[in-house]
Amino acid sequence: MIEFFDLLLQHTITMMAIVDPLGVSAVMLSLLPSTATKEEVNKIAYKSTLTIIIAFVVVLFTGNFLLKIFGIELDSLKVMGGIVLLMTGIKMVNGAIEGKNQTKEEKEEAKMHEDFSIIPLAIPITFGPGIFATVVILKGHTHTFVELLALVMSFLLVALAVYLSFKNSIYIKKYLGITGQKIISRLMGLIVGAIAVQFILSGIYALLKGYGY
């Protein structure tokens, strides 16, 4: 039981930092039309959250299979995934929330799209390459039902945080402001960067050890 809660806490902190619910809620606000009602915001929050849960389930059960098809070792993905996370962490520390660098045309297209809650908000802004690689890596180190349960429950907690952040994004912006959201995103960026370094170093060490170095 202690092992379960340790894994639950560890996985939740890891994925929460990578997804950054408060940061992506700011992206959601940038895509919302000024005439959006509370009911529309709630609908977007629900559909986006449901989408990332479905994406998580798909990656969870097919990620390792895809690696085997392409002959990719898990440790190789750890190195590449770590590099992607490191780039994301650096952007977050510099105050650039993922998705904020969209062009004016991309934002207009997203606003005109009848269902931007799925694309681009859920995928790839919320569930992007970083969390994709992380889920595959964590699944690769899962060997028991307890470990799998901890991973699934951790992501569900992250999904709940995303839902609440999206649902209350207007109030979050009101009380935290853009500055407050950036401060939190920068702190999350430090955590993401640290996780990335661990992924890269452990992946390189395992690869070198496997090749006899």
PDB file of C-alpha atoms in Angstrom:
ATOM      1  CA  MET A   1       0.000   0.000   0.000  1.00  0.00           C
ATOM      2  CA  ILE A   2       2.868   2.366   0.831  1.00  0.00           C
ATOM      3  CA  GLU A   3       4.444   1.579  -2.540  1.00  0.00           C
ATOM      4  CA  PHE A   4       1.139   2.401  -4.266  1.00  0.00           C
ATOM      5  CA  PHE A   5       0.832   5.840  -2.668  1.00  0.00           C
ATOM      6  CA  ASP A   6       4.511   6.591  -3.300  1.00  0.00           C
ATOM      7  CA  LEU A   7       4.047   5.816  -7.016  1.00  0.00           C
ATOM      8  CA  LEU A   8       0.744   7.703  -7.099  1.00  0.00           C
ATOM      9  CA  LEU A   9       2.380  10.828  -5.678  1.00  0.00           C
ATOM     10  CA  GLN A  10       5.472  10.532  -7.878  1.00  0.00           C
ATOM     11  CA  HIS A  11       3.555   9.974 -11.131  1.00  0.00           C
ATOM     12  CA  THR A  12       1.010  12.681 -10.320  1.00  0.00           C
ATOM     13  CA  ILE A  13       3.693  15.313  -9.657  1.00  0.00           C
ATOM     14  CA  THR A  14       5.576  14.300 -12.804  1.00  0.00           C
ATOM     15  CA  MET A  15       2.593  14.442 -15.158  1.00  0.00           C
ATOM     16  CA  MET A  16       1.027  17.468 -13.444  1.00  0.00           C
ATOM     17  CA  ALA A  17       4.218  19.449 -14.046  1.00  0.00           C
ATOM     18  CA  ILE A  18       4.385  18.397 -17.702  1.00  0.00           C
ATOM     19  CA  VAL A  19       0.715  19.037 -18.509  1.00  0.00           C
ATOM     20  CA  ASP A  20       0.632  22.287 -16.459  1.00  0.00           C
ATOM     21  CA  PRO A  21      -3.174  22.702 -16.115  1.00  0.00           C
ATOM     22  CA  LEU A  22      -2.975  26.367 -15.109  1.00  0.00           C
ATOM     23  CA  GLY A  23      -0.724  27.162 -18.040  1.00  0.00           C
ATOM     24  CA  VAL A  24      -2.930  25.493 -20.643  1.00  0.00           C
ATOM     25  CA  SER A  25      -5.995  27.167 -19.131  1.00  0.00           C
ATOM     26  CA  ALA A  26      -4.421  30.470 -20.212  1.00  0.00           C
ATOM     27  CA  VAL A  27      -4.126  29.051 -23.737  1.00  0.00           C
ATOM     28  CA  MET A  28      -7.789  28.077 -23.605  1.00  0.00           C
ATOM     29  CA  LEU A  29      -8.729  31.649 -22.706  1.00  0.00           C
ATOM     30  CA  SER A  30      -6.708  32.968 -25.652  1.00  0.00           C
ATOM     31  CA  LEU A  31      -8.722  30.737 -28.002  1.00  0.00           C
ATOM     32  CA  LEU A  32     -12.125  31.545 -26.512  1.00  0.00           C
ATOM     33  CA  PRO A  33     -14.279  34.112 -28.314  1.00  0.00           C
ATOM     34  CA  SER A  34     -15.167  37.097 -26.145  1.00  0.00           C
ATOM     35  CA  THR A  35     -18.857  36.141 -26.370  1.00  0.00           C
ATOM     36  CA  ALA A  36     -18.352  32.661 -24.889  1.00  0.00           C
ATOM     37  CA  THR A  37     -20.870  31.745 -22.195  1.00  0.00           C
ATOM     38  CA  LYS A  38     -20.275  29.753 -18.999  1.00  0.00           C
ATOM     39  CA  GLU A  39     -22.126  26.802 -20.537  1.00  0.00           C
ATOM     40  CA  GLU A  40     -19.816  26.847 -23.566  1.00  0.00           C
ATOM     41  CA  VAL A  41     -16.739  26.968 -21.327  1.00  0.00           C
ATOM     42  CA  ASN A  42     -18.035  23.982 -19.341  1.00  0.00           C
ATOM     43  CA  LYS A  43     -18.660  22.048 -22.571  1.00  0.00           C
ATOM     44  CA  ILE A  44     -15.153  22.793 -23.836  1.00  0.00           C
ATOM     45  CA  ALA A  45     -13.669  21.725 -20.479  1.00  0.00           C
ATOM     46  CA  TYR A  46     -15.592  18.440 -20.549  1.00  0.00           C
ATOM     47  CA  LYS A  47     -14.741  17.532 -24.155  1.00  0.00           C
ATOM     48  CA  SER A  48     -11.075  18.467 -23.801  1.00  0.00           C
ATOM     49  CA  THR A  49     -10.710  16.427 -20.620  1.00  0.00           C
ATOM     50  CA  LEU A  50     -12.478  13.424 -22.153  1.00  0.00           C
ATOM     51  CA  THR A  51     -10.185  13.667 -25.183  1.00  0.00           C
ATOM     52  CA  ILE A  52      -6.954  13.616 -23.169  1.00  0.00           C
ATOM     53  CA  ILE A  53      -8.239  10.649 -21.139  1.00  0.00           C
ATOM     54  CA  ILE A  54      -8.955   8.728 -24.352  1.00  0.00           C
ATOM     55  CA  ALA A  55      -5.520   9.715 -25.699  1.00  0.00           C
ATOM     56  CA  PHE A  56      -3.918   8.487 -22.471  1.00  0.00           C
ATOM     57  CA  VAL A  57      -5.666   5.105 -22.701  1.00  0.00           C
ATOM     58  CA  VAL A  58      -4.624   4.695 -26.352  1.00  0.00           C
ATOM     59  CA  VAL A  59      -0.978   5.561 -25.613  1.00  0.00           C
ATOM     60  CA  LEU A  60      -0.980   3.409 -22.478  1.00  0.00           C
ATOM     61  CA  PHE A  61      -1.966   0.258 -24.335  1.00  0.00           C
ATOM     62  CA  THR A  62      -0.320   0.866 -27.720  1.00  0.00           C
ATOM     63  CA  GLY A  63       2.836   2.845 -26.884  1.00  0.00           C
ATOM     64  CA  ASN A  64       5.094  -0.145 -26.199  1.00  0.00           C
ATOM     65  CA  PHE A  65       3.596  -1.984 -29.171  1.00  0.00           C
ATOM     66  CA  LEU A  66       4.561   0.896 -31.474  1.00  0.00           C
ATOM     67  CA  LEU A  67       8.088   0.860 -30.071  1.00  0.00           C
ATOM     68  CA  LYS A  68       8.389  -2.839 -30.880  1.00  0.00           C
ATOM     69  CA  ILE A  69       7.072  -2.318 -34.418  1.00  0.00           C
ATOM     70  CA  PHE A  70       9.711   0.314 -35.153  1.00  0.00           C
ATOM     71  CA  GLY A  71      12.403  -1.511 -33.181  1.00  0.00           C
ATOM     72  CA  ILE A  72      12.919   1.373 -30.770  1.00  0.00           C
ATOM     73  CA  GLU A  73      14.339   0.661 -27.323  1.00  0.00           C
ATOM     74  CA  LEU A  74      12.636   2.213 -24.315  1.00  0.00           C
ATOM     75  CA  ASP A  75      15.925   3.774 -23.216  1.00  0.00           C
ATOM     76  CA  SER A  76      16.256   5.487 -26.611  1.00  0.00           C
ATOM     77  CA  LEU A  77      12.806   6.985 -26.111  1.00  0.00           C
ATOM     78  CA  LYS A  78      13.845   8.118 -22.635  1.00  0.00           C
ATOM     79  CA  VAL A  79      16.718  10.097 -24.146  1.00  0.00           C
ATOM     80  CA  MET A  80      14.627  11.635 -26.923  1.00  0.00           C
ATOM     81  CA  GLY A  81      11.636  12.184 -24.659  1.00  0.00           C
ATOM     82  CA  GLY A  82      13.939  13.809 -22.134  1.00  0.00           C
ATOM     83  CA  ILE A  83      15.233  16.193 -24.784  1.00  0.00           C
ATOM     84  CA  VAL A  84      11.656  17.132 -25.746  1.00  0.00           C
ATOM     85  CA  LEU A  85      10.779  17.674 -22.076  1.00  0.00           C
ATOM     86  CA  LEU A  86      13.939  19.717 -21.541  1.00  0.00           C
ATOM     87  CA  MET A  87      13.013  22.027 -24.423  1.00  0.00           C
ATOM     88  CA  THR A  88       9.495  22.347 -22.985  1.00  0.00           C
ATOM     89  CA  GLY A  89      10.871  23.055 -19.510  1.00  0.00           C
ATOM     90  CA  ILE A  90      13.186  25.760 -20.836  1.00  0.00           C
ATOM     91  CA  LYS A  91      10.262  27.427 -22.632  1.00  0.00           C
ATOM     92  CA  MET A  92       8.187  27.296 -19.445  1.00  0.00           C
ATOM     93  CA  VAL A  93      11.010  28.771 -17.345  1.00  0.00           C
ATOM     94  CA  ASN A  94      11.379  31.570 -19.909  1.00  0.00           C
ATOM     95  CA  GLY A  95       7.679  32.322 -19.505  1.00  0.00           C
ATOM     96  CA  ALA A  96       6.521  30.895 -22.833  1.00  0.00           C
ATOM     97  CA  ILE A  97       3.450  28.731 -22.242  1.00  0.00           C
ATOM     98  CA  GLU A  98       3.146  25.967 -24.831  1.00  0.00           C
ATOM     99  CA  GLY A  99       0.605  27.005 -27.405  1.00  0.00           C
ATOM    100  CA  LYS A 100       1.137  30.712 -26.796  1.00  0.00           C
ATOM    101  CA  ASN A 101       3.474  30.956 -29.777  1.00  0.00           C
ATOM    102  CA  GLN A 102       0.686  30.283 -32.238  1.00  0.00           C
ATOM    103  CA  THR A 103       0.449  32.685 -35.137  1.00  0.00           C
ATOM    104  CA  LYS A 104      -2.482  35.057 -35.469  1.00  0.00           C
ATOM    105  CA  GLU A 105      -3.811  32.958 -38.359  1.00  0.00           C
ATOM    106  CA  GLU A 106      -3.644  29.754 -36.267  1.00  0.00           C
ATOM    107  CA  LYS A 107      -5.538  31.399 -33.414  1.00  0.00           C
ATOM    108  CA  GLU A 108      -8.200  32.718 -35.775  1.00  0.00           C
ATOM    109  CA  GLU A 109      -8.556  29.283 -37.344  1.00  0.00           C
ATOM    110  CA  ALA A 110      -8.920  27.705 -33.910  1.00  0.00           C
ATOM    111  CA  LYS A 111     -11.602  30.211 -32.933  1.00  0.00           C
ATOM    112  CA  MET A 112     -13.495  29.584 -36.156  1.00  0.00           C
ATOM    113  CA  HIS A 113     -13.221  25.819 -35.735  1.00  0.00           C
ATOM    114  CA  GLU A 114     -16.486  24.508 -34.330  1.00  0.00           C
ATOM    115  CA  ASP A 115     -14.714  22.167 -31.947  1.00  0.00           C
ATOM    116  CA  PHE A 116     -11.288  23.508 -30.955  1.00  0.00           C
ATOM    117  CA  SER A 117     -11.756  21.753 -27.593  1.00  0.00           C
ATOM    118  CA  ILE A 118     -10.362  18.607 -29.232  1.00  0.00           C
ATOM    119  CA  ILE A 119      -7.863  20.051 -31.731  1.00  0.00           C
ATOM    120  CA  PRO A 120      -5.724  21.982 -30.929  1.00  0.00           C
ATOM    121  CA  LEU A 121      -6.633  22.477 -27.233  1.00  0.00           C
ATOM    122  CA  ALA A 122      -6.707  18.841 -26.077  1.00  0.00           C
ATOM    123  CA  ILE A 123      -4.262  17.569 -28.716  1.00  0.00           C
ATOM    124  CA  PRO A 124      -1.503  18.695 -29.027  1.00  0.00           C
ATOM    125  CA  ILE A 125      -1.542  21.624 -26.563  1.00  0.00           C
ATOM    126  CA  THR A 126      -2.605  19.691 -23.443  1.00  0.00           C
ATOM    127  CA  PHE A 127      -1.647  16.149 -24.478  1.00  0.00           C
ATOM    128  CA  GLY A 128       1.507  16.818 -26.464  1.00  0.00           C
ATOM    129  CA  PRO A 129       4.766  15.007 -27.279  1.00  0.00           C
ATOM    130  CA  GLY A 130       6.130  15.497 -23.769  1.00  0.00           C
ATOM    131  CA  ILE A 131       3.301  13.745 -21.937  1.00  0.00           C
ATOM    132  CA  PHE A 132       3.117  11.135 -24.721  1.00  0.00           C
ATOM    133  CA  ALA A 133       6.751  10.148 -24.190  1.00  0.00           C
ATOM    134  CA  THR A 134       6.348  10.268 -20.404  1.00  0.00           C
ATOM    135  CA  VAL A 135       3.354   7.913 -20.407  1.00  0.00           C
ATOM    136  CA  VAL A 136       5.184   5.410 -22.629  1.00  0.00           C
ATOM    137  CA  ILE A 137       8.294   5.571 -20.428  1.00  0.00           C
ATOM    138  CA  LEU A 138       6.347   5.176 -17.171  1.00  0.00           C
ATOM    139  CA  LYS A 139       4.334   2.310 -18.676  1.00  0.00           C
ATOM    140  CA  GLY A 140       7.593   0.645 -19.692  1.00  0.00           C
ATOM    141  CA  HIS A 141       8.632   0.554 -16.032  1.00  0.00           C
ATOM    142  CA  THR A 142       5.271  -0.831 -14.912  1.00  0.00           C
ATOM    143  CA  HIS A 143       5.358  -4.542 -14.097  1.00  0.00           C
ATOM    144  CA  THR A 144       2.547  -5.161 -11.591  1.00  0.00           C
ATOM    145  CA  PHE A 145      -1.150  -4.369 -11.383  1.00  0.00           C
ATOM    146  CA  VAL A 146      -0.514  -2.029  -8.429  1.00  0.00           C
ATOM    147  CA  GLU A 147       2.001  -0.032 -10.487  1.00  0.00           C
ATOM    148  CA  LEU A 148      -0.413   0.143 -13.430  1.00  0.00           C
ATOM    149  CA  LEU A 149      -3.254   1.246 -11.145  1.00  0.00           C
ATOM    150  CA  ALA A 150      -1.056   3.981  -9.670  1.00  0.00           C
ATOM    151  CA  LEU A 151      -0.199   5.250 -13.169  1.00  0.00           C
ATOM    152  CA  VAL A 152      -3.842   5.280 -14.308  1.00  0.00           C
ATOM    153  CA  MET A 153      -5.101   6.998 -11.148  1.00  0.00           C
ATOM    154  CA  SER A 154      -2.299   9.551 -11.378  1.00  0.00           C
ATOM    155  CA  PHE A 155      -3.339  10.602 -14.872  1.00  0.00           C
ATOM    156  CA  LEU A 156      -7.004  10.715 -13.831  1.00  0.00           C
ATOM    157  CA  LEU A 157      -6.012  13.162 -11.074  1.00  0.00           C
ATOM    158  CA  VAL A 158      -4.149  15.235 -13.673  1.00  0.00           C
ATOM    159  CA  ALA A 159      -7.197  15.087 -15.971  1.00  0.00           C
ATOM    160  CA  LEU A 160      -9.376  16.269 -13.071  1.00  0.00           C
ATOM    161  CA  ALA A 161      -7.010  19.193 -12.505  1.00  0.00           C
ATOM    162  CA  VAL A 162      -7.213  20.040 -16.235  1.00  0.00           C
ATOM    163  CA  TYR A 163     -11.009  19.919 -16.134  1.00  0.00           C
ATOM    164  CA  LEU A 164     -11.238  22.171 -13.081  1.00  0.00           C
ATOM    165  CA  SER A 165      -8.671  24.590 -14.565  1.00  0.00           C
ATOM    166  CA  PHE A 166     -10.548  24.830 -17.864  1.00  0.00           C
ATOM    167  CA  LYS A 167     -13.945  25.052 -16.185  1.00  0.00           C
ATOM    168  CA  ASN A 168     -12.767  27.870 -13.914  1.00  0.00           C
ATOM    169  CA  SER A 169     -10.258  29.455 -16.309  1.00  0.00           C
ATOM    170  CA  ILE A 170     -12.030  32.819 -16.263  1.00  0.00           C
ATOM    171  CA  TYR A 171     -11.859  32.974 -12.451  1.00  0.00           C
ATOM    172  CA  ILE A 172      -8.249  31.762 -12.414  1.00  0.00           C
ATOM    173  CA  LYS A 173      -7.281  34.590 -14.750  1.00  0.00           C
ATOM    174  CA  LYS A 174      -9.198  37.049 -12.576  1.00  0.00           C
ATOM    175  CA  TYR A 175      -7.482  36.065  -9.313  1.00  0.00           C
ATOM    176  CA  LEU A 176      -4.026  35.012 -10.512  1.00  0.00           C
ATOM    177  CA  GLY A 177      -3.674  37.184 -13.580  1.00  0.00           C
ATOM    178  CA  ILE A 178      -1.234  36.459 -16.384  1.00  0.00           C
ATOM    179  CA  THR A 179       1.723  37.178 -14.081  1.00  0.00           C
ATOM    180  CA  GLY A 180       0.551  34.644 -11.503  1.00  0.00           C
ATOM    181  CA  GLN A 181       0.006  31.989 -14.151  1.00  0.00           C
ATOM    182  CA  LYS A 182       3.484  32.601 -15.589  1.00  0.00           C
ATOM    183  CA  ILE A 183       5.094  32.321 -12.152  1.00  0.00           C
ATOM    184  CA  ILE A 184       3.442  28.932 -11.587  1.00  0.00           C
ATOM    185  CA  SER A 185       4.364  27.789 -15.105  1.00  0.00           C
ATOM    186  CA  ARG A 186       8.000  28.760 -14.510  1.00  0.00           C
ATOM    187  CA  LEU A 187       8.072  26.743 -11.287  1.00  0.00           C
ATOM    188  CA  MET A 188       6.563  23.802 -13.160  1.00  0.00           C
ATOM    189  CA  GLY A 189       9.198  24.343 -15.842  1.00  0.00           C
ATOM    190  CA  LEU A 190      11.964  23.763 -13.299  1.00  0.00           C
ATOM    191  CA  ILE A 191      10.370  20.466 -12.296  1.00  0.00           C
ATOM    192  CA  VAL A 192       9.900  19.431 -15.929  1.00  0.00           C
ATOM    193  CA  GLY A 193      13.538  20.289 -16.644  1.00  0.00           C
ATOM    194  CA  ALA A 194      14.717  18.185 -13.708  1.00  0.00           C
ATOM    195  CA  ILE A 195      12.588  15.248 -14.836  1.00  0.00           C
ATOM    196  CA  ALA A 196      14.000  15.649 -18.352  1.00  0.00           C
ATOM    197  CA  VAL A 197      17.599  15.503 -17.109  1.00  0.00           C
ATOM    198  CA  GLN A 198      16.810  12.305 -15.177  1.00  0.00           C
ATOM    199  CA  PHE A 199      15.252  10.735 -18.282  1.00  0.00           C
ATOM    200  CA  ILE A 200      18.236  11.684 -20.459  1.00  0.00           C
ATOM    201  CA  LEU A 201      20.943  10.546 -18.035  1.00  0.00           C
ATOM    202  CA  SER A 202      19.236   7.264 -17.092  1.00  0.00           C
ATOM    203  CA  GLY A 203      18.527   6.530 -20.769  1.00  0.00           C
ATOM    204  CA  ILE A 204      22.121   7.224 -21.840  1.00  0.00           C
ATOM    205  CA  TYR A 205      23.492   5.169 -18.925  1.00  0.00           C
ATOM    206  CA  ALA A 206      21.278   2.184 -19.794  1.00  0.00           C
ATOM    207  CA  LEU A 207      22.171   2.382 -23.500  1.00  0.00           C
ATOM    208  CA  LEU A 208      25.907   2.580 -22.806  1.00  0.00           C
ATOM    209  CA  LYS A 209      25.629  -0.300 -20.353  1.00  0.00           C
ATOM    210  CA  GLY A 210      23.711  -2.345 -22.911  1.00  0.00           C
ATOM    211  CA  TYR A 211      26.425  -1.805 -25.511  1.00  0.00           C
ATOM    212  CA  GLY A 212      29.137  -2.855 -23.074  1.00  0.00           C
ATOM    213  CA  TYR A 213      30.562   0.530 -22.124  1.00  0.00           C
TER     214      TYR A 213
END
